[in-house]
Tab-separated table of C-alpha atoms and ligand atoms in Angstrom:
chain	number	residue	atom	x	y	z
A	1	UNK	CA	202.256	41.054	120.967
A	2	UNK	CA	205.930	41.964	120.444
A	3	UNK	CA	208.364	40.390	122.937
A	4	UNK	CA	209.623	42.481	125.840
A	5	UNK	CA	213.419	42.722	125.382
A	6	UNK	CA	213.872	43.700	129.044
A	7	UNK	CA	213.011	40.182	130.194
A	8	UNK	CA	215.428	38.251	127.976
A	9	UNK	CA	218.673	38.398	129.947
A	10	UNK	CA	219.701	37.074	133.319
A	11	UNK	CA	221.884	38.818	135.839
A	12	UNK	CA	224.673	36.317	135.096
A	13	UNK	CA	224.525	37.099	131.370
A	14	UNK	CA	224.543	40.834	132.012
A	15	UNK	CA	227.551	40.572	134.318
A	16	UNK	CA	229.639	39.389	131.341
A	17	UNK	CA	229.389	42.852	129.835
A	18	UNK	CA	232.429	45.114	129.900
A	19	UNK	CA	230.617	48.437	129.400
A	20	UNK	CA	230.591	51.282	131.915
A	21	UNK	CA	227.319	50.255	133.570
A	22	UNK	CA	228.679	46.821	134.437
A	23	UNK	CA	232.307	47.614	135.259
A	24	UNK	CA	232.221	50.844	137.257
A	25	UNK	CA	231.197	49.045	140.456
A	26	UNK	CA	232.072	45.746	142.154
A	27	UNK	CA	230.266	42.586	141.023
A	28	UNK	CA	227.804	42.495	143.948
A	29	UNK	CA	226.350	45.926	143.073
A	30	UNK	CA	223.090	46.164	141.089
A	31	UNK	CA	223.799	48.886	138.503
A	32	UNK	CA	220.780	51.093	137.776
A	33	UNK	CA	222.656	54.250	136.925
A	34	UNK	CA	224.101	55.195	133.487
A	35	UNK	CA	221.619	55.114	130.559
A	36	UNK	CA	222.500	51.706	129.134
A	37	UNK	CA	219.692	49.153	128.871
A	38	UNK	CA	219.722	45.503	129.931
A	39	UNK	CA	218.669	44.248	126.495
A	40	UNK	CA	220.135	42.342	123.590
A	41	UNK	CA	220.536	44.137	120.297
A	42	UNK	CA	217.395	44.227	118.163
A	43	UNK	CA	217.814	41.177	115.854
A	44	UNK	CA	217.684	43.241	112.646
A	45	UNK	CA	220.474	45.484	113.952
A	46	UNK	CA	222.579	42.512	115.034
A	47	UNK	CA	222.081	40.947	111.576
A	48	UNK	CA	223.128	44.142	109.804
A	49	UNK	CA	226.292	44.334	111.910
A	50	UNK	CA	227.066	40.640	111.348
A	51	UNK	CA	226.583	41.095	107.609
A	52	UNK	CA	229.029	43.990	107.612
A	53	UNK	CA	231.590	42.012	109.613
A	54	UNK	CA	231.163	38.932	107.403
A	55	UNK	CA	231.976	40.857	104.228
A	56	UNK	CA	234.676	43.019	105.811
A	57	UNK	CA	232.573	46.163	105.351
A	58	UNK	CA	234.554	48.135	107.920
A	59	UNK	CA	235.816	51.088	105.919
A	60	UNK	CA	234.683	54.706	105.989
A	61	UNK	CA	230.989	55.612	105.897
A	62	UNK	CA	229.349	56.898	102.729
A	63	UNK	CA	225.954	58.216	101.643
A	64	UNK	CA	222.825	59.489	103.323
A	65	UNK	CA	221.055	56.274	104.380
A	66	UNK	CA	221.154	57.248	108.074
A	67	UNK	CA	219.509	60.634	107.499
A	68	UNK	CA	216.915	59.014	105.222
A	69	UNK	CA	216.091	56.420	107.874
A	70	UNK	CA	215.682	59.115	110.557
A	71	UNK	CA	213.501	61.183	108.215
A	72	UNK	CA	211.226	58.215	107.450
A	73	UNK	CA	211.020	57.264	111.143
A	74	UNK	CA	210.125	60.872	112.049
A	75	UNK	CA	207.414	60.904	109.430
A	76	UNK	CA	205.999	57.511	110.535
A	77	UNK	CA	206.104	58.027	114.298
A	78	UNK	CA	205.782	61.769	114.781
A	79	UNK	CA	204.124	63.015	111.557
A	80	UNK	CA	207.202	65.156	110.979
A	81	UNK	CA	207.063	65.160	107.209
A	82	UNK	CA	209.637	67.778	106.218
A	83	UNK	CA	212.826	66.504	107.822
A	84	UNK	CA	214.984	67.081	104.772
A	85	UNK	CA	218.128	65.035	104.338
A	86	UNK	CA	219.788	68.106	102.789
A	87	UNK	CA	219.464	69.873	106.138
A	88	UNK	CA	221.285	67.221	108.152
A	89	UNK	CA	224.892	66.505	109.065
A	90	UNK	CA	226.553	63.401	110.454
A	91	UNK	CA	228.154	63.953	113.846
A	92	UNK	CA	230.158	61.548	116.042
A	93	UNK	CA	227.563	61.355	118.817
A	94	UNK	CA	224.889	63.578	120.312
A	95	UNK	CA	227.099	65.441	122.792
A	96	UNK	CA	229.804	66.227	120.244
A	97	UNK	CA	226.992	67.208	117.879
A	98	UNK	CA	225.718	69.611	120.529
A	99	UNK	CA	229.199	71.120	120.916
A	100	UNK	CA	229.705	71.504	117.150
A	101	UNK	CA	226.242	72.999	116.680
A	102	UNK	CA	226.776	75.475	119.520
A	103	UNK	CA	230.032	76.477	117.822
A	104	UNK	CA	228.025	77.532	114.755
A	105	UNK	CA	225.911	80.041	116.675
A	106	UNK	CA	228.033	81.123	119.655
A	107	UNK	CA	231.640	82.084	120.336
A	108	UNK	CA	233.879	81.459	123.323
A	109	UNK	CA	232.632	83.556	126.245
A	110	UNK	CA	229.000	83.472	125.039
A	111	UNK	CA	226.161	82.034	127.104
A	112	UNK	CA	224.290	78.740	126.837
A	113	UNK	CA	221.066	78.439	128.857
A	114	UNK	CA	220.080	75.050	130.321
A	115	UNK	CA	217.188	73.800	132.484
A	116	UNK	CA	218.460	72.125	135.641
A	117	UNK	CA	218.226	69.561	136.943
A	118	UNK	CA	219.594	68.390	133.588
A	119	UNK	CA	221.930	65.784	132.068
A	120	UNK	CA	225.279	66.563	133.719
A	121	UNK	CA	227.432	66.597	130.549
A	122	UNK	CA	225.457	69.655	129.388
A	123	UNK	CA	227.569	71.595	131.891
A	124	UNK	CA	230.866	69.871	131.242
A	125	UNK	CA	230.850	69.852	127.423
A	126	UNK	CA	229.572	73.419	127.138
A	127	UNK	CA	231.971	74.915	129.664
A	128	UNK	CA	234.952	72.923	128.391
A	129	UNK	CA	234.338	74.620	125.059
A	130	UNK	CA	234.594	78.057	126.643
A	131	UNK	CA	230.882	78.852	126.818
A	132	UNK	CA	229.242	80.068	130.034
A	133	UNK	CA	226.340	77.958	131.318
A	134	UNK	CA	223.348	79.891	132.660
A	135	UNK	CA	220.637	78.010	134.541
A	136	UNK	CA	216.882	78.492	134.061
A	137	UNK	CA	215.589	75.836	136.483
A	138	UNK	CA	212.591	73.644	135.734
A	139	UNK	CA	209.464	74.207	137.830
A	140	UNK	CA	208.822	72.052	140.915
A	141	UNK	CA	206.755	69.780	138.655
A	142	UNK	CA	209.763	69.301	136.375
A	143	UNK	CA	208.376	71.400	133.534
A	144	UNK	CA	209.970	74.260	131.624
A	145	UNK	CA	209.364	77.470	133.579
A	146	UNK	CA	208.769	79.966	130.769
A	147	UNK	CA	209.175	82.959	133.092
A	148	UNK	CA	212.527	81.688	134.372
A	149	UNK	CA	213.544	81.014	130.765
A	150	UNK	CA	212.567	84.519	129.707
A	151	UNK	CA	214.547	86.009	132.606
A	152	UNK	CA	217.580	83.921	131.640
A	153	UNK	CA	217.294	84.955	127.968
A	154	UNK	CA	216.914	88.634	128.924
A	155	UNK	CA	219.802	88.485	131.421
A	156	UNK	CA	222.104	86.709	128.988
A	157	UNK	CA	221.273	89.054	126.126
A	158	UNK	CA	221.890	92.132	128.254
A	159	UNK	CA	225.546	91.055	128.417
A	160	UNK	CA	225.807	91.761	124.674
A	161	UNK	CA	227.092	88.365	123.531
A	162	UNK	CA	225.364	85.634	121.572
A	163	UNK	CA	223.038	83.300	123.448
A	164	UNK	CA	221.987	79.726	122.778
A	165	UNK	CA	219.546	77.495	124.643
A	166	UNK	CA	220.320	73.808	125.048
A	167	UNK	CA	216.924	72.175	125.396
A	168	UNK	CA	216.449	68.510	126.313
A	169	UNK	CA	213.301	66.784	125.009
A	170	UNK	CA	212.363	64.421	126.570
A	171	UNK	CA	214.125	65.813	129.578
A	172	UNK	CA	216.833	63.838	131.365
A	173	UNK	CA	216.596	63.223	134.388
A	174	UNK	CA	212.901	63.997	135.020
A	175	UNK	CA	211.508	62.192	131.959
A	176	UNK	CA	209.363	65.235	131.157
A	177	UNK	CA	208.016	65.289	127.599
A	178	UNK	CA	207.522	68.928	126.715
A	179	UNK	CA	204.112	69.721	125.235
A	180	UNK	CA	203.545	71.466	121.905
A	181	UNK	CA	202.238	74.471	123.854
A	182	UNK	CA	205.331	74.655	126.042
A	183	UNK	CA	207.570	74.401	123.001
A	184	UNK	CA	205.626	77.144	121.216
A	185	UNK	CA	206.273	79.281	124.309
A	186	UNK	CA	209.974	78.476	124.060
A	187	UNK	CA	210.131	79.303	120.347
A	188	UNK	CA	208.314	82.604	120.787
A	189	UNK	CA	210.745	83.696	123.510
A	190	UNK	CA	213.813	82.464	121.667
A	191	UNK	CA	212.795	84.533	118.638
A	192	UNK	CA	211.990	87.589	120.716
A	193	UNK	CA	215.390	87.548	122.415
A	194	UNK	CA	217.431	86.340	119.429
A	195	UNK	CA	218.403	83.095	121.163
A	196	UNK	CA	219.344	80.076	119.044
A	197	UNK	CA	217.894	76.776	120.233
A	198	UNK	CA	219.743	73.457	120.092
A	199	UNK	CA	217.392	70.618	121.047
A	200	UNK	CA	218.778	67.279	122.263
A	201	UNK	CA	216.172	64.713	121.161
A	202	UNK	CA	218.196	61.586	121.884
A	203	UNK	CA	215.411	60.071	124.039
A	204	UNK	CA	212.631	61.025	121.588
A	205	UNK	CA	211.742	57.475	120.457
A	206	UNK	CA	211.227	56.517	124.128
A	207	UNK	CA	207.827	58.091	124.816
A	208	UNK	CA	205.643	56.167	127.230
A	209	UNK	CA	201.854	55.748	126.927
A	210	UNK	CA	199.937	58.902	127.828
A	211	UNK	CA	202.395	61.346	126.266
A	212	UNK	CA	203.138	62.574	122.805
A	213	UNK	CA	206.466	63.774	121.465
A	214	UNK	CA	206.609	67.066	119.584
A	215	UNK	CA	209.826	67.460	117.581
A	216	UNK	CA	211.083	70.963	118.326
A	217	UNK	CA	211.709	71.747	114.660
A	218	UNK	CA	207.997	71.217	113.871
A	219	UNK	CA	206.983	74.067	116.195
A	220	UNK	CA	206.150	77.444	114.590
A	221	UNK	CA	209.006	79.845	115.320
A	222	UNK	CA	211.635	77.097	115.563
A	223	UNK	CA	212.779	77.377	111.940
A	224	UNK	CA	216.204	78.704	112.954
A	225	UNK	CA	216.848	75.932	115.503
A	226	UNK	CA	218.787	72.656	115.460
A	227	UNK	CA	217.994	69.163	116.744
A	228	UNK	CA	220.289	66.268	117.559
A	229	UNK	CA	219.136	62.681	117.422
A	230	UNK	CA	220.511	59.160	117.407
A	231	UNK	CA	219.404	55.578	118.043
A	232	UNK	CA	221.747	55.155	120.987
A	233	UNK	CA	219.211	55.430	123.823
A	234	UNK	CA	216.139	53.778	122.275
A	235	UNK	CA	217.998	50.790	120.804
A	236	UNK	CA	220.934	50.691	123.228
A	237	UNK	CA	223.664	51.573	120.745
A	238	UNK	CA	225.785	53.958	122.845
A	239	UNK	CA	228.923	51.970	122.094
A	240	UNK	CA	228.306	52.208	118.347
A	241	UNK	CA	228.849	55.910	117.928
A	242	UNK	CA	226.823	57.934	115.437
A	243	UNK	CA	224.317	60.797	115.537
A	244	UNK	CA	222.602	63.275	113.272
A	245	UNK	CA	222.385	67.066	113.495
A	246	UNK	CA	219.268	68.501	111.851
A	247	UNK	CA	218.774	72.162	110.957
A	248	UNK	CA	215.495	74.019	110.574
A	249	UNK	CA	215.073	75.794	107.215
A	250	UNK	CA	216.543	79.063	108.535
A	251	UNK	CA	219.494	77.274	110.148
A	252	UNK	CA	220.543	75.334	107.047
A	253	UNK	CA	223.215	77.860	106.068
A	254	UNK	CA	224.679	77.694	109.577
A	255	UNK	CA	224.773	73.907	109.465
A	256	UNK	CA	226.522	74.208	106.107
A	257	UNK	CA	229.409	75.873	107.965
A	258	UNK	CA	229.968	72.821	110.155
A	259	UNK	CA	233.483	71.628	109.270
A	260	UNK	CA	233.409	68.572	107.025
A	261	UNK	CA	235.798	66.673	109.297
A	262	UNK	CA	233.137	66.530	112.040
A	263	UNK	CA	231.304	63.998	109.868
A	264	UNK	CA	234.405	61.769	109.955
A	265	UNK	CA	233.773	61.073	113.659
A	266	UNK	CA	231.019	58.443	113.586
A	267	UNK	CA	232.132	54.947	112.715
A	268	UNK	CA	230.826	53.097	109.673
A	269	UNK	CA	229.551	50.270	111.910
A	270	UNK	CA	227.850	52.847	114.116
A	271	UNK	CA	226.063	54.340	111.137
A	272	UNK	CA	225.033	50.894	109.893
A	273	UNK	CA	223.563	50.076	113.323
A	274	UNK	CA	221.759	53.397	113.803
A	275	UNK	CA	220.384	53.317	110.246
A	276	UNK	CA	219.053	49.803	110.728
A	277	UNK	CA	217.461	50.686	114.073
A	278	UNK	CA	215.556	53.645	112.625
A	279	UNK	CA	214.597	51.647	109.495
A	280	UNK	CA	213.535	48.291	110.922
A	281	UNK	CA	213.505	48.757	114.702
A	282	UNK	CA	209.861	49.842	115.220
A	283	UNK	CA	208.543	46.464	116.297
A	284	UNK	CA	211.389	45.879	118.752
A	285	UNK	CA	210.921	49.428	120.066
A	286	UNK	CA	207.212	48.800	120.631
A	287	UNK	CA	208.060	45.705	122.699
A	288	UNK	CA	210.542	47.784	124.679
A	289	UNK	CA	207.998	50.566	125.285
A	290	UNK	CA	205.468	48.017	126.607
A	291	UNK	CA	208.126	46.692	128.979
A	292	UNK	CA	209.114	50.184	130.119
A	293	UNK	CA	205.459	51.073	130.631
A	294	UNK	CA	205.109	48.045	132.935
A	295	UNK	CA	208.365	48.883	134.749
A	296	UNK	CA	207.317	52.499	135.253
A	297	UNK	CA	204.167	51.259	137.008
A	298	UNK	CA	206.029	48.581	138.977
A	299	UNK	CA	208.584	51.112	140.183
A	300	UNK	CA	205.779	53.443	141.294
A	301	UNK	CA	204.207	50.627	143.334
A	302	UNK	CA	207.530	49.496	144.790
A	303	UNK	CA	208.547	52.993	145.854
A	304	UNK	CA	205.120	53.681	147.399
A	305	UNK	CA	205.131	50.395	149.337
A	306	UNK	CA	208.756	50.046	150.323
A	307	UNK	CA	210.414	53.475	150.275
A	308	UNK	CA	207.958	55.728	152.107
A	309	UNK	CA	210.434	58.609	152.476
A	310	UNK	CA	211.054	58.743	148.716
A	311	UNK	CA	208.945	60.622	146.145
A	312	UNK	CA	208.708	59.218	142.637
A	313	UNK	CA	208.048	61.615	139.807
A	314	UNK	CA	206.443	59.417	137.157
A	315	UNK	CA	208.366	59.970	133.911
A	316	UNK	CA	206.519	60.547	130.637
A	317	UNK	CA	209.419	59.433	128.490
A	318	UNK	CA	212.927	57.930	128.824
A	319	UNK	CA	213.720	55.003	131.137
A	320	UNK	CA	214.974	57.258	133.883
A	321	UNK	CA	213.144	57.823	137.145
A	322	UNK	CA	213.877	60.859	139.270
A	323	UNK	CA	213.524	60.033	142.935
A	324	UNK	CA	213.298	62.773	145.536
A	325	UNK	CA	215.119	61.447	148.616
A	326	UNK	CA	215.343	64.718	150.524
A	327	UNK	CA	213.127	63.435	153.328
A	328	UNK	CA	215.672	60.704	154.037
A	329	UNK	CA	218.007	63.418	155.315
A	330	UNK	CA	221.259	62.437	153.601
A	331	UNK	CA	223.358	65.543	153.136
A	332	UNK	CA	224.460	66.466	149.693
A	333	UNK	CA	226.105	69.551	148.313
A	334	UNK	CA	225.132	71.016	144.965
A	335	UNK	CA	227.968	70.254	142.583
A	336	UNK	CA	228.229	73.686	141.035
A	337	UNK	CA	227.712	72.391	137.549
A	338	UNK	CA	230.992	70.685	136.740
A	339	UNK	CA	230.551	67.363	138.518
A	340	UNK	CA	231.680	64.178	136.890
A	341	UNK	CA	228.748	61.999	135.780
A	342	UNK	CA	229.828	59.098	137.990
A	343	UNK	CA	230.430	61.313	141.027
A	344	UNK	CA	228.499	60.074	144.030
A	345	UNK	CA	227.358	61.886	147.114
A	346	UNK	CA	224.309	62.090	149.408
A	347	UNK	CA	221.623	59.437	148.878
A	348	UNK	CA	223.312	57.797	145.853
A	349	UNK	CA	226.498	57.253	147.843
A	350	UNK	CA	224.510	55.976	150.813
A	351	UNK	CA	222.527	53.488	148.702
A	352	UNK	CA	225.708	52.276	147.017
A	353	UNK	CA	227.434	51.662	150.313
A	354	UNK	CA	224.466	50.298	152.276
A	355	UNK	CA	222.182	48.705	149.665
A	356	UNK	CA	224.755	47.795	146.972
A	357	UNK	CA	222.602	49.539	144.360
A	358	UNK	CA	224.268	52.025	142.003
A	359	UNK	CA	222.143	55.047	141.106
A	360	UNK	CA	223.084	58.394	139.556
A	361	UNK	CA	223.698	61.104	142.102
A	362	UNK	CA	221.275	64.011	141.860
A	363	UNK	CA	223.870	66.688	142.581
A	364	UNK	CA	225.583	66.241	139.189
A	365	UNK	CA	222.403	67.455	137.431
A	366	UNK	CA	222.881	71.024	138.686
A	367	UNK	CA	220.522	73.236	140.681
A	368	UNK	CA	217.609	71.276	142.141
A	369	UNK	CA	219.418	67.955	141.847
A	370	UNK	CA	220.845	67.605	145.354
A	371	UNK	CA	218.958	65.125	147.518
A	372	UNK	CA	217.689	63.224	144.485
A	373	UNK	CA	218.807	60.080	142.678
A	374	UNK	CA	218.182	58.983	139.095
A	375	UNK	CA	217.242	55.335	138.641
A	376	UNK	CA	217.464	53.585	135.252
A	377	UNK	CA	214.526	51.179	135.033
A	378	UNK	CA	215.456	49.628	131.659
A	379	UNK	CA	216.036	46.276	133.267
A	380	UNK	CA	214.075	43.149	134.161
A	381	UNK	CA	211.302	43.290	136.742
A	382	UNK	CA	213.305	40.844	138.883
A	383	UNK	CA	216.331	43.180	139.020
A	384	UNK	CA	214.150	46.237	139.571
A	385	UNK	CA	212.326	44.535	142.445
A	386	UNK	CA	215.571	43.291	143.981
A	387	UNK	CA	217.093	46.789	143.806
A	388	UNK	CA	214.178	48.442	145.598
A	389	UNK	CA	214.089	45.583	148.144
A	390	UNK	CA	217.772	46.152	148.882
A	391	UNK	CA	217.119	49.867	149.336
A	392	UNK	CA	214.204	49.106	151.657
A	393	UNK	CA	216.290	46.691	153.755
A	394	UNK	CA	219.160	49.175	153.977
A	395	UNK	CA	216.852	51.946	155.159
A	396	UNK	CA	215.327	49.622	157.738
A	397	UNK	CA	218.892	49.252	159.039
B	1	PLP	C1	220.044	63.825	127.133
B	1	PLP	C2	221.228	63.068	126.660
B	1	PLP	N1	222.013	63.589	125.692
B	1	PLP	C3	223.110	62.945	125.244
B	1	PLP	C4	223.471	61.716	125.763
B	1	PLP	C5	224.725	61.064	125.282
B	1	PLP	O1	224.637	60.799	123.934
B	1	PLP	P1	225.917	60.436	123.075
B	1	PLP	O2	226.506	59.219	123.682
B	1	PLP	O3	225.371	60.204	121.708
B	1	PLP	O4	226.808	61.625	123.150
B	1	PLP	C6	222.683	61.130	126.757
B	1	PLP	C7	223.055	59.830	127.327
B	1	PLP	O5	222.446	59.297	128.205
B	1	PLP	C8	221.542	61.822	127.215
B	1	PLP	O6	220.745	61.312	128.163
């Protein structure tokens, strides 16, 4: 049995951290918002970083070890056997990789389709780069609505410009893991309408029992698409920036046009950490997944027992839970797609003020997000239980 890294740290130890999760709110607030995990580094990753520091290995990155490690991980865990290193490019992080990839297949003024409610920076990064965001909302069950997607593709194409689709798999904030069938439906439509797909697979190693991850580039019809991946979510390396852009066989020439200087963005230490995580982090990841599996169940029980007005949509992947708080009656306006990630309103603001629990506000995730909160359950069972107890007490007034 591999140890559960979520149970190794105390609240007092976590409070020493200076990262966004721990410093955005006062010290009495339990932070269950931004996607950082309450874990120590996997020991093999910590050792690799220490080794680099000890020998002063802090220059510029070199070589293809990161891409090789991702390719071997993909082959081992997902039976994706043709992730070719030659069809990859280093990028500073996943979001900048998304921006640079979209630049290869769209121009300013073109349209990028997204599936709200979706990770808020999808709006901000895309629109800051002069692209128009068009929403094709998920279904009520949080799944890709292929009819809505087709309508969005058709509508965007009728404008005459180029169109891309920024897909999120697994999906943040609902934790939906898209099935092979759904992805085949996406690829067929993307081909039919001449839409280029960019798939954010940052949460892909975090698939919980009962679901199976299908890498988008393994789906028939997706040969002209791109994927973005990194170790930052699964091994908690967000502060050690690095990511990889991967092109399907028919997108390789496009990826070849990515300016070389983009690959200067990730840091050498970031690449060392991400490479090590993909190479030697399986056992640690398995311990994490067991812990997340237990927390997913615990959260379901806690919400059912203590927060009767709240609906919990059980995630299939990620460590993010999407809680429907609309019955609680806290007003919240839709943000109109350009909200700041840390913006709070409606139930998230209420729980911060009354329960001293920090959650992500649903309205920043676009259409369908208002009235919801996103809760990050990558923490200890003690903290998770305390957070829901605080919410229960606050609601009881
Ligand atoms: C779906 C998704 N994409 C991208 C990111 C950010 O990745 P990066 O820090 O590598 O830009 C996150 C962070 O939580 C995320 O959930």
